[in-house]
């Protein structure tokens, strides 16, 4: 095998009360990558499309070439690789753009080199991609992008990421308002100390959310989709957040929240028709406020990154 | 019906990482109460056994007569009641002694008065019993004592308590070392503010614990039974806590923790034989240290409070 094409999906991390521990993959959008072996011993980015020129092509600074280099070092290979990256989702949007690229690159290089590792074993490398992309090796985007489905990152030391059951027919609306909220900034405004009282409220909701997903109890999922710690702070950075939330809940969303660190938002819905309506109404609201946006109505992607050919 | 006898079980609250939100009932020990209608319009405590004279017999200060009075006020009744309370578990032990008494009283008076309320509807009244017993209307003892099984108190405002699935054949060891740790003191030493980092660790473990119980994944339950916030503080009040914990884990306990606010401790075990061995070894350890103790090897009580006759 001399070349390969892989898709990796966008993800919703920090699922409402599940800050830093819960994320899920969605069917679309996602990134595609093509890798080809070359004879030069070098990792060369030959093409990046869809980033409006924003991603570094210098292989020492690019997430994709970084994780490929880490992978090849791990197997003591000096194989040369040509990379074509097709960004099919917005950067810095809260939809796990860097995670999708890292994961696509790792799944592709793993296949190309004879699949020495399982997806779970690729996870720590994918987290290193996040470290250079946003300064923090968090796993709640890369783990669902890699494994698919709804993923719990129970612990970082030792790393323990696992797929949770969830009702298979849920629909998801993701809306990306075109406003700038750099991930680093969004992290910085979170307080380092919180009250025990609000922490107890949060883990009560985390427990309810997980139980609701595991037992197919959408009423419980809905009641538990409440974030008393992160959302009140980060919502300030997202124009019309509470108006969008009210709109979604008034139109029968199971729950609504910030996707990752924003500015994208998402709604979880029982049916596609509900999701379509909420998507339309939120776009309409933002349009009235002169904010451009793009919206995706999709489902949870249970497979994660996959080989296209 | 002019008289009734009811049993309500001991409970393990604050299940390791599930501080203030998770509790379960155990088969034994538990309290028994006998109520008899009288013609006096008064609530009279005629007998308390098993408390070594420690509980107040003044009906204005006693938890049992307090919740019965609240119940009768709620249904606008001035029925007179004679109360016999049989304490069959240690007071101030962390095993939910006051909760068992309140719950037994409420289930009994509810039956005696024609069952106007469901168990769920009795919960707020039972919480009022906790308020006068320990200054805080918490629900993680009364809810499992009432409903049975493993109970999540997801939220207090509004109150949302629900039974979670769990593997039915688990065994539980509860050990009560005879040392004094008043509940109020144990609450006071908990810090009011915690780091976000440790809160994230805690809700990662809460999510894992709930997922493990719901999906019968004992490995996950075991990995998740870690408390980075409350245990490190309260364990200091329980002599030889870490020695007992190590003993339990070395002897194949799924997990080990403080029961309620202590000084009782508990171990969750896959089999009765394991539980028996851990019980024996912990008692032996405490005995060597000249600390008297009593131990119970039992199962999770799925029924909660029940009418005996």
Coordinates of C-alpha atoms in Angstrom, one line a residue:
Chain A
X1 CA 0.0 0.0 0.0
X2 CA 1.6 3.3 -1.1
X3 CA -1.2 5.8 -0.6
X4 CA -4.4 6.1 1.5
X5 CA -7.3 8.5 2.1
X6 CA -8.9 8.8 5.5
X7 CA -11.9 10.8 6.9
X8 CA -12.2 11.9 10.5
X9 CA -15.2 13.6 11.9
X10 CA -16.0 16.8 13.7
X11 CA -16.8 16.4 17.4
X12 CA -18.7 18.1 20.1
X13 CA -16.6 18.2 23.3
X14 CA -17.4 19.5 26.8
X15 CA -20.9 18.1 26.4
X16 CA -22.7 20.6 28.6
X17 CA -22.0 19.5 32.2
X18 CA -19.3 17.0 31.0
X19 CA -16.5 19.6 30.7
X20 CA -13.2 18.0 29.7
X21 CA -14.7 14.4 30.0
X22 CA -17.5 13.9 27.5
X23 CA -17.5 14.3 23.7
X24 CA -19.2 12.8 20.7
X25 CA -18.4 12.5 17.0
X26 CA -20.9 13.7 14.4
X27 CA -21.4 12.4 10.8
X28 CA -20.5 15.7 9.2
X29 CA -18.5 17.8 8.7
X30 CA -15.0 16.3 8.9
X31 CA -11.5 16.4 7.4
X32 CA -10.0 14.2 4.7
X33 CA -6.3 13.4 4.3
X34 CA -4.4 11.7 1.6
X35 CA -0.9 10.3 2.5
X36 CA 1.5 8.9 -0.1
X37 CA 4.9 7.3 0.6
X38 CA 7.8 9.2 -0.9
X39 CA 11.5 8.3 -1.3
X40 CA 12.9 11.4 0.4
X41 CA 12.9 10.4 4.1
X42 CA 10.9 13.6 4.6
X43 CA 7.4 14.6 5.7
X44 CA 6.2 17.0 3.2
X45 CA 2.9 18.9 3.2
X46 CA 2.1 19.1 -0.5
X47 CA -1.3 20.6 -0.3
X48 CA -3.8 22.1 2.2
X49 CA -7.2 23.0 0.9
X50 CA -10.1 24.7 2.8
X51 CA -8.1 26.6 5.5
X52 CA -8.0 29.9 3.7
X53 CA -4.3 29.8 4.0
X54 CA -4.4 29.9 7.8
X55 CA -2.7 26.6 8.7
X56 CA 1.2 26.5 8.7
X57 CA 2.7 24.5 5.9
X58 CA 6.0 24.3 7.8
X59 CA 6.1 20.6 8.8
X60 CA 7.5 21.5 12.2
X61 CA 4.5 23.6 13.1
X62 CA 1.7 21.8 11.4
X63 CA -0.4 19.4 13.6
X64 CA -0.8 16.8 10.9
X65 CA 2.9 16.5 10.1
X66 CA 3.7 16.7 13.8
X67 CA 1.6 13.6 14.8
X68 CA 2.9 11.7 11.7
X69 CA 6.5 12.4 12.8
X70 CA 5.7 11.2 16.3
X71 CA 4.1 8.1 14.9
X72 CA 7.1 7.3 12.7
X73 CA 9.5 7.9 15.6
X74 CA 7.5 5.5 17.7
X75 CA 8.0 2.7 15.1
X76 CA 11.6 3.8 14.4
X77 CA 10.8 4.4 10.7
X78 CA 12.3 7.2 8.5
X79 CA 9.6 6.6 5.8
X80 CA 9.0 9.8 3.7
X81 CA 5.4 10.9 3.4
X82 CA 3.6 13.4 1.2
X83 CA 0.5 14.9 2.8
X84 CA -2.6 16.4 1.2
X85 CA -5.0 17.8 3.8
X86 CA -8.6 18.8 2.9
X87 CA -10.1 20.9 5.6
X88 CA -13.8 20.5 5.3
X89 CA -14.8 22.3 8.5
X90 CA -14.2 25.7 10.0
X91 CA -11.0 26.4 12.0
X92 CA -11.2 27.6 15.6
X93 CA -14.9 26.9 15.6
X94 CA -15.3 24.6 18.6
X95 CA -16.0 21.7 16.3
X96 CA -12.8 19.9 16.9
X97 CA -11.0 20.9 13.7
X98 CA -7.5 20.2 14.8
X99 CA -8.6 16.9 16.4
X100 CA -10.1 15.8 13.1
X101 CA -6.9 16.5 11.3
X102 CA -4.7 14.8 13.8
X103 CA -6.9 11.8 14.0
X104 CA -7.2 11.5 10.2
X105 CA -3.4 11.7 9.9
X106 CA -2.8 9.1 12.5
X107 CA -5.4 6.6 11.2
X108 CA -3.9 7.1 7.7
X109 CA -0.3 6.6 8.7
X110 CA -1.2 3.6 10.9
X111 CA -2.9 1.9 7.9
X112 CA -0.1 2.9 5.5
X113 CA 2.5 1.4 7.8
X114 CA 0.7 -2.0 8.2
X115 CA -1.5 -1.1 11.2
X116 CA 0.9 -1.6 14.1
X117 CA -1.5 0.1 16.6
X118 CA -5.2 -0.1 17.6
X119 CA -7.2 3.0 17.6
X120 CA -7.0 3.1 21.4
X121 CA -3.2 3.0 21.1
X122 CA -3.2 6.0 18.7
X123 CA -5.0 8.2 21.3
X124 CA -2.0 9.5 23.2
X125 CA -0.4 10.5 19.9
X126 CA -3.5 12.3 18.8
X127 CA -3.5 14.2 22.2
X128 CA 0.0 15.4 21.3
X129 CA -1.6 17.0 18.2
X130 CA -3.9 18.9 20.5
X131 CA -1.1 20.0 22.6
X132 CA 0.5 21.9 19.8
X133 CA -2.8 23.0 18.3
X134 CA -4.2 24.5 21.5
X135 CA -1.6 24.2 24.2
X136 CA -3.3 21.4 26.1
X137 CA -3.3 17.7 25.4
X138 CA -6.9 17.2 26.1
X139 CA -8.7 14.1 24.8
X140 CA -12.4 15.0 24.6
X141 CA -12.2 15.9 20.9
X142 CA -9.6 13.4 19.6
X143 CA -11.0 10.4 21.5
X144 CA -14.5 10.6 19.8
X145 CA -13.0 11.6 16.5
X146 CA -10.9 8.4 16.6
X147 CA -13.2 5.9 18.3
X148 CA -16.6 7.4 17.2
X149 CA -19.7 7.6 19.3
X150 CA -20.0 9.1 22.8
X151 CA -16.8 8.9 24.6
X152 CA -16.0 9.4 28.3
X153 CA -12.5 10.4 29.2
X154 CA -12.7 9.2 32.8
X155 CA -9.1 9.9 33.7
X156 CA -6.0 11.3 32.2
X157 CA -3.5 9.7 34.5
X158 CA -3.7 6.9 33.6
X159 CA -5.5 7.7 30.4
X160 CA -8.9 5.9 30.4
X161 CA -11.2 6.7 27.5
X162 CA -14.2 4.6 26.7
X163 CA -17.3 4.5 24.5
X164 CA -20.6 4.9 26.3
X165 CA -23.9 3.6 25.1
X166 CA -26.4 6.1 23.8
X167 CA -29.7 6.1 21.9
X168 CA -28.8 5.5 18.3
X169 CA -31.4 7.7 16.5
X170 CA -30.6 11.1 18.0
X171 CA -30.1 14.1 15.7
X172 CA -27.6 16.8 16.2
X173 CA -27.6 20.4 15.1
X174 CA -24.3 22.2 15.1
X175 CA -24.2 25.9 14.3
X176 CA -21.0 27.8 13.7
X177 CA -21.6 31.6 14.1
X178 CA -18.8 33.5 12.3
X179 CA -17.4 35.2 15.3
X180 CA -13.9 34.8 16.8
X181 CA -13.4 33.0 20.1
X182 CA -9.9 31.6 20.1
X183 CA -9.8 28.4 22.1
X184 CA -6.9 29.6 24.2
X185 CA -8.9 32.7 25.3
X186 CA -12.0 30.6 26.0
X187 CA -9.9 28.4 28.3
X188 CA -8.3 31.3 30.1
X189 CA -11.5 32.8 31.4
X190 CA -12.5 29.7 33.2
X191 CA -12.0 30.1 37.0
X192 CA -9.4 27.8 38.5
X193 CA -11.4 27.4 41.8
X194 CA -15.1 26.7 42.0
X195 CA -17.5 26.2 44.9
X196 CA -18.0 22.7 46.1
X197 CA -21.8 23.4 45.9
X198 CA -21.7 24.1 42.2
X199 CA -19.3 21.1 41.7
X200 CA -21.9 18.8 43.4
X201 CA -24.6 20.2 41.1
X202 CA -22.4 19.6 38.1
X203 CA -21.5 16.0 39.0
X204 CA -25.2 15.3 39.8
X205 CA -25.9 16.4 36.3
X206 CA -23.0 14.4 34.9
X207 CA -24.3 11.3 36.6
X208 CA -27.8 12.0 35.3
X209 CA -26.5 12.6 31.8
X210 CA -24.5 9.3 31.7
X211 CA -27.4 7.3 33.2
X212 CA -29.8 8.9 30.7
X213 CA -27.6 7.9 27.8
X214 CA -26.9 4.4 29.1
X215 CA -30.6 3.7 29.8
X216 CA -32.1 5.5 26.8
X217 CA -34.0 7.9 29.2
X218 CA -34.2 11.1 27.1
X219 CA -36.1 12.9 29.8
X220 CA -33.2 12.4 32.2
X221 CA -30.7 13.4 29.5
X222 CA -32.7 16.6 29.0
X223 CA -33.0 17.4 32.7
X224 CA -29.3 16.8 33.1
X225 CA -28.1 19.0 30.3
X226 CA -27.3 21.9 32.5
X227 CA -23.9 23.4 33.1
X228 CA -23.6 25.6 36.2
X229 CA -19.8 26.1 35.9
X230 CA -18.4 26.6 32.4
X231 CA -21.4 27.8 30.4
X232 CA -22.2 30.9 32.5
X233 CA -18.6 32.1 31.8
X234 CA -18.1 31.1 28.2
X235 CA -21.6 32.1 27.0
X236 CA -20.5 35.7 27.4
X237 CA -18.1 35.2 24.5
X238 CA -20.9 33.9 22.2
X239 CA -23.3 36.6 20.9
X240 CA -26.9 35.7 21.4
X241 CA -26.1 32.4 23.2
X242 CA -29.1 32.5 25.5
X243 CA -31.4 33.5 22.7
X244 CA -30.2 30.5 20.6
X245 CA -30.6 28.3 23.6
X246 CA -34.1 29.4 24.3
X247 CA -35.0 29.0 20.7
X248 CA -33.7 25.4 20.7
X249 CA -35.5 24.5 23.9
X250 CA -38.7 26.1 22.9
X251 CA -38.6 24.0 19.8
X252 CA -38.2 20.7 21.6
X253 CA -34.5 20.2 21.7
X254 CA -33.4 17.6 24.3
X255 CA -30.7 20.0 25.3
X256 CA -28.4 22.8 24.0
X257 CA -24.9 23.9 24.8
X258 CA -21.6 25.2 23.6
X259 CA -19.6 22.9 21.3
X260 CA -16.1 22.6 22.7
X261 CA -15.0 26.0 23.7
X262 CA -17.2 27.7 21.2
X263 CA -18.3 29.8 19.4
X264 CA -20.2 26.8 17.8
X265 CA -23.2 25.6 19.6
X266 CA -25.2 22.4 19.4
X267 CA -28.6 21.0 20.1
X268 CA -29.4 17.4 20.7
X269 CA -32.8 16.4 19.2
X270 CA -35.0 13.4 19.2
X271 CA -35.9 13.6 15.5
X272 CA -34.4 15.0 12.3
X273 CA -37.4 17.2 11.6
X274 CA -36.9 18.9 15.0
X275 CA -33.2 19.4 14.3
X276 CA -33.9 20.9 10.8
X277 CA -36.4 23.4 12.3
X278 CA -34.0 24.4 15.1
X279 CA -31.1 24.8 12.6
X280 CA -33.3 27.0 10.4
X281 CA -34.5 29.2 13.2
X282 CA -31.1 29.7 14.8
X283 CA -29.6 30.6 11.4
X284 CA -32.5 33.0 10.9
X285 CA -31.9 34.6 14.3
X286 CA -28.2 35.1 13.6
X287 CA -29.0 36.4 10.2
X288 CA -31.3 39.1 11.7
X289 CA -28.4 40.1 13.9
X290 CA -26.0 40.3 10.9
X291 CA -24.0 37.3 12.0
X292 CA -23.1 34.9 9.2
X293 CA -23.2 31.2 10.2
X294 CA -23.2 27.7 8.9
X295 CA -25.3 24.9 10.3
X296 CA -25.1 21.1 10.1
X297 CA -28.0 18.7 10.8
X298 CA -26.5 15.3 11.4
X299 CA -26.3 12.3 13.6
X300 CA -23.8 10.9 16.1
X301 CA -21.0 9.1 14.2
X302 CA -20.5 5.8 15.8
X303 CA -17.6 4.7 13.7
X304 CA -15.1 7.5 14.1
X305 CA -12.3 8.0 11.6
X306 CA -12.5 5.7 8.6
X307 CA -10.4 4.7 5.6
X308 CA -12.0 5.9 2.4
X309 CA -9.6 4.1 0.1
Chain B
X1 CA -55.9 -0.6 60.3
X2 CA -54.9 0.6 63.8
X3 CA -51.3 -0.4 64.1
X4 CA -48.3 -1.2 61.8
X5 CA -44.7 -2.3 61.9
X6 CA -42.2 -1.1 59.3
X7 CA -38.5 -1.7 58.6
X8 CA -36.2 0.7 57.0
X9 CA -32.6 -0.1 56.0
X10 CA -29.2 1.4 56.7
X11 CA -27.6 3.2 53.8
X12 CA -24.3 4.0 52.3
X13 CA -24.3 7.7 51.2
X14 CA -21.6 9.7 49.5
X15 CA -20.5 6.7 47.5
X16 CA -16.8 7.5 47.1
X17 CA -16.7 10.1 44.2
X18 CA -20.5 10.5 44.4
X19 CA -20.5 13.0 47.4
X20 CA -24.0 14.2 48.1
X21 CA -25.5 12.6 45.0
X22 CA -25.2 8.8 45.3
X23 CA -26.4 6.4 48.0
X24 CA -27.5 2.8 48.3
X25 CA -29.5 0.8 50.8
X26 CA -28.2 -2.4 52.4
X27 CA -30.2 -5.4 53.6
X28 CA -29.0 -5.0 57.1
X29 CA -28.9 -3.5 59.7
X30 CA -32.0 -1.3 59.8
X31 CA -34.6 0.2 62.2
X32 CA -38.1 -1.0 63.0
X33 CA -40.9 1.2 64.1
X34 CA -44.4 0.3 65.4
X35 CA -47.1 2.9 65.2
X36 CA -50.5 2.7 66.9
X37 CA -53.4 5.1 66.6
X38 CA -54.5 6.6 70.0
X39 CA -57.4 8.7 71.0
X40 CA -55.5 11.6 72.5
X41 CA -54.7 13.8 69.4
X42 CA -51.1 13.6 70.5
X43 CA -47.9 12.1 69.1
X44 CA -46.4 10.1 71.9
X45 CA -43.1 8.2 72.0
X46 CA -43.9 5.3 74.2
X47 CA -40.7 3.4 73.7
X48 CA -37.2 3.7 72.2
X49 CA -35.0 0.6 72.3
X50 CA -31.4 0.3 71.2
X51 CA -30.2 3.9 71.5
X52 CA -28.6 3.6 74.9
X53 CA -30.8 6.4 76.0
X54 CA -29.2 8.9 73.5
X55 CA -32.3 9.9 71.4
X56 CA -34.6 12.6 72.8
X57 CA -38.1 11.4 73.8
X58 CA -39.5 14.9 73.7
X59 CA -41.7 14.6 70.6
X60 CA -40.6 18.2 69.5
X61 CA -37.0 17.1 69.3
X62 CA -37.2 13.6 68.1
X63 CA -36.8 13.0 64.3
X64 CA -39.4 10.3 64.2
X65 CA -42.2 12.3 65.9
X66 CA -41.1 15.4 63.9
X67 CA -41.7 13.7 60.5
X68 CA -44.9 12.1 61.7
X69 CA -46.2 15.5 62.8
X70 CA -45.2 17.0 59.4
X71 CA -47.0 14.2 57.6
X72 CA -50.2 14.7 59.7
X73 CA -50.1 18.4 59.1
X74 CA -49.8 17.8 55.4
X75 CA -53.0 15.8 55.4
X76 CA -54.8 18.1 57.9
X77 CA -55.2 15.3 60.4
X78 CA -55.0 15.5 64.2
X79 CA -54.8 11.7 64.6
X80 CA -53.0 10.7 67.8
X81 CA -50.1 8.2 67.4
X82 CA -48.2 6.0 69.8
X83 CA -44.6 5.3 68.6
X84 CA -42.3 2.5 69.5
X85 CA -38.9 2.8 67.9
X86 CA -36.4 -0.1 67.7
X87 CA -33.0 1.2 66.8
X88 CA -31.1 -1.7 65.4
X89 CA -28.1 0.2 64.2
X90 CA -25.5 2.4 65.6
X91 CA -26.2 6.2 66.0
X92 CA -23.8 8.7 64.4
X93 CA -22.0 5.9 62.6
X94 CA -22.3 7.1 59.0
X95 CA -24.8 4.3 58.2
X96 CA -27.8 6.5 57.9
X97 CA -29.3 5.9 61.3
X98 CA -31.5 9.0 61.4
X99 CA -32.6 8.4 57.8
X100 CA -33.7 4.9 58.6
X101 CA -35.8 6.1 61.5
X102 CA -37.4 9.0 59.5
X103 CA -38.1 6.8 56.6
X104 CA -39.6 3.9 58.7
X105 CA -41.8 6.5 60.5
X106 CA -43.1 8.0 57.2
X107 CA -43.8 4.7 55.5
X108 CA -45.6 3.5 58.6
X109 CA -47.7 6.6 59.1
X110 CA -48.5 6.7 55.3
X111 CA -49.8 3.1 55.4
X112 CA -51.7 3.7 58.6
X113 CA -53.5 6.7 57.1
X114 CA -54.6 4.9 54.0
X115 CA -51.5 5.5 51.8
X116 CA -52.2 9.0 50.5
X117 CA -48.6 9.4 49.1
X118 CA -46.2 7.4 47.0
X119 CA -42.7 6.8 48.3
X120 CA -41.4 9.5 46.0
X121 CA -43.8 11.9 47.6
X122 CA -42.6 11.1 51.1
X123 CA -39.1 12.0 50.2
X124 CA -39.3 15.8 50.9
X125 CA -40.7 15.0 54.4
X126 CA -37.9 12.5 55.1
X127 CA -35.4 15.1 54.1
X128 CA -36.9 17.4 56.8
X129 CA -36.1 14.6 59.3
X130 CA -32.4 14.9 58.2
X131 CA -32.6 18.6 58.7
X132 CA -33.3 18.3 62.4
X133 CA -31.1 15.3 62.8
X134 CA -27.9 16.8 61.2
X135 CA -28.7 20.3 60.2
X136 CA -28.9 19.7 56.5
X137 CA -31.9 18.4 54.5
X138 CA -29.7 16.1 52.4
X139 CA -31.3 13.2 50.5
X140 CA -28.6 10.7 49.8
X141 CA -29.5 8.6 52.9
X142 CA -33.2 9.0 53.0
X143 CA -33.8 8.5 49.3
X144 CA -32.2 5.0 49.1
X145 CA -33.7 4.0 52.6
X146 CA -37.1 4.9 51.1
X147 CA -36.8 3.7 47.5
X148 CA -34.2 1.0 47.9
X149 CA -31.3 0.2 45.5
X150 CA -28.8 2.6 44.2
X151 CA -30.2 6.1 44.1
X152 CA -28.9 9.2 42.3
X153 CA -30.0 12.5 43.7
X154 CA -29.4 14.5 40.5
X155 CA -30.7 17.8 41.8
X156 CA -32.1 19.4 44.9
X157 CA -33.9 22.3 43.2
X158 CA -36.0 20.9 41.8
X159 CA -35.7 17.6 43.8
X160 CA -34.9 14.8 41.3
X161 CA -34.0 11.4 42.9
X162 CA -34.0 8.3 40.8
X163 CA -33.0 4.6 41.1
X164 CA -30.1 3.6 38.9
X165 CA -29.5 0.1 37.6
X166 CA -26.7 -1.9 39.2
X167 CA -25.4 -5.5 39.1
X168 CA -27.8 -7.4 41.5
X169 CA -25.3 -9.9 43.0
X170 CA -22.8 -7.5 44.6
X171 CA -21.9 -7.9 48.3
X172 CA -21.3 -5.1 50.7
X173 CA -19.2 -5.0 53.8
X174 CA -20.0 -2.2 56.3
X175 CA -17.7 -1.8 59.3
X176 CA -18.4 0.6 62.1
X177 CA -15.3 1.3 64.2
X178 CA -16.3 2.6 67.6
X179 CA -14.8 6.0 67.4
X180 CA -16.6 9.4 67.5
X181 CA -17.0 11.4 64.3
X182 CA -20.0 13.6 64.7
X183 CA -21.7 14.2 61.3
X184 CA -21.7 18.0 61.8
X185 CA -17.9 18.1 62.4
X186 CA -17.3 15.8 59.4
X187 CA -19.2 18.3 57.2
X188 CA -17.4 21.3 58.6
X189 CA -14.0 20.2 57.6
X190 CA -14.9 20.0 53.9
X191 CA -13.5 22.9 52.0
X192 CA -16.1 25.2 50.4
X193 CA -14.0 25.9 47.3
X194 CA -12.1 23.3 45.3
X195 CA -9.9 23.4 42.2
X196 CA -11.6 22.9 38.9
X197 CA -9.0 20.4 38.1
X198 CA -9.9 18.1 40.9
X199 CA -13.6 18.7 40.2
X200 CA -13.1 17.5 36.6
X201 CA -11.3 14.4 38.0
X202 CA -14.2 13.8 40.3
X203 CA -16.9 14.1 37.7
X204 CA -14.9 11.9 35.3
X205 CA -15.0 9.2 38.1
X206 CA -18.7 9.9 38.8
X207 CA -19.5 9.4 35.1
X208 CA -17.4 6.2 35.1
X209 CA -19.1 4.9 38.2
X210 CA -22.6 5.5 36.9
X211 CA -21.7 4.0 33.5
X212 CA -20.1 1.0 35.2
X213 CA -23.2 0.4 37.4
X214 CA -25.6 0.8 34.4
X215 CA -23.6 -1.4 32.1
X216 CA -22.5 -4.1 34.6
X217 CA -18.9 -3.2 34.0
X218 CA -17.3 -4.0 37.4
X219 CA -13.8 -3.1 36.1
X220 CA -15.0 0.4 35.3
X221 CA -16.8 0.7 38.7
X222 CA -13.6 -0.3 40.4
X223 CA -11.4 2.2 38.5
X224 CA -14.0 4.9 39.1
X225 CA -14.2 4.4 42.9
X226 CA -11.8 7.1 43.6
X227 CA -12.5 10.3 45.6
X228 CA -10.0 13.1 45.2
X229 CA -12.0 15.7 47.1
X230 CA -13.8 14.5 50.2
X231 CA -11.9 11.4 51.2
X232 CA -8.5 13.0 51.6
X233 CA -10.0 15.3 54.2
X234 CA -12.4 13.1 56.1
X235 CA -10.1 10.0 56.1
X236 CA -8.0 11.9 58.7
X237 CA -10.9 11.6 61.2
X238 CA -11.0 7.8 60.8
X239 CA -8.2 6.0 62.5
X240 CA -6.4 3.5 60.2
X241 CA -8.6 4.4 57.2
X242 CA -5.9 3.8 54.6
X243 CA -4.8 0.6 56.2
X244 CA -8.4 -0.7 56.0
X245 CA -8.6 0.5 52.4
X246 CA -5.4 -1.2 51.4
X247 CA -6.5 -4.4 53.1
X248 CA -9.9 -4.4 51.2
X249 CA -8.3 -3.7 47.9
X250 CA -5.5 -6.3 48.4
X251 CA -8.3 -8.8 49.1
X252 CA -10.2 -8.1 45.8
X253 CA -12.7 -5.5 46.9
X254 CA -14.2 -3.7 43.9
X255 CA -13.8 -0.5 45.8
X256 CA -13.7 0.9 49.3
X257 CA -14.7 4.2 50.9
X258 CA -16.2 6.1 53.8
X259 CA -19.9 5.4 54.5
X260 CA -21.7 8.7 54.7
X261 CA -19.6 11.0 56.7
X262 CA -18.0 8.1 58.6
X263 CA -16.6 6.7 60.8
X264 CA -18.1 3.6 59.1
X265 CA -16.4 2.4 56.0
X266 CA -17.6 0.1 53.3
X267 CA -16.3 -2.2 50.7
X268 CA -18.1 -3.3 47.5
X269 CA -17.4 -6.9 46.6
X270 CA -18.2 -9.2 43.7
X271 CA -18.8 -12.2 46.0
X272 CA -20.0 -12.9 49.5
X273 CA -16.9 -15.0 50.3
X274 CA -14.7 -12.0 49.4
X275 CA -16.9 -9.7 51.6
X276 CA -16.7 -12.2 54.5
X277 CA -12.9 -12.3 54.3
X278 CA -12.5 -8.5 54.1
X279 CA -14.9 -8.1 57.0
X280 CA -12.9 -10.5 59.1
X281 CA -9.6 -8.9 58.3
X282 CA -10.7 -5.4 58.9
X283 CA -12.2 -6.3 62.3
X284 CA -9.0 -8.1 63.1
X285 CA -6.9 -5.1 62.2
X286 CA -9.1 -2.8 64.3
X287 CA -9.0 -5.3 67.2
X288 CA -5.1 -5.2 67.1
X289 CA -5.3 -1.5 67.4
X290 CA -7.7 -1.8 70.4
X291 CA -10.6 -0.3 68.5
X292 CA -13.9 -2.1 68.9
X293 CA -16.1 -2.5 65.8
X294 CA -19.1 -4.2 64.4
X295 CA -19.3 -5.4 60.8
X296 CA -22.1 -6.4 58.5
X297 CA -21.8 -8.5 55.4
X298 CA -24.8 -7.9 53.3
X299 CA -26.2 -7.1 49.9
X300 CA -27.8 -4.0 48.3
X301 CA -31.4 -3.8 49.4
X302 CA -33.5 -3.1 46.3
X303 CA -36.8 -2.7 48.0
X304 CA -36.1 0.0 50.6
X305 CA -38.4 0.5 53.6
X306 CA -41.1 -2.3 53.9
X307 CA -44.1 -3.1 56.0
X308 CA -43.6 -6.0 58.3
X309 CA -47.2 -6.3 59.4

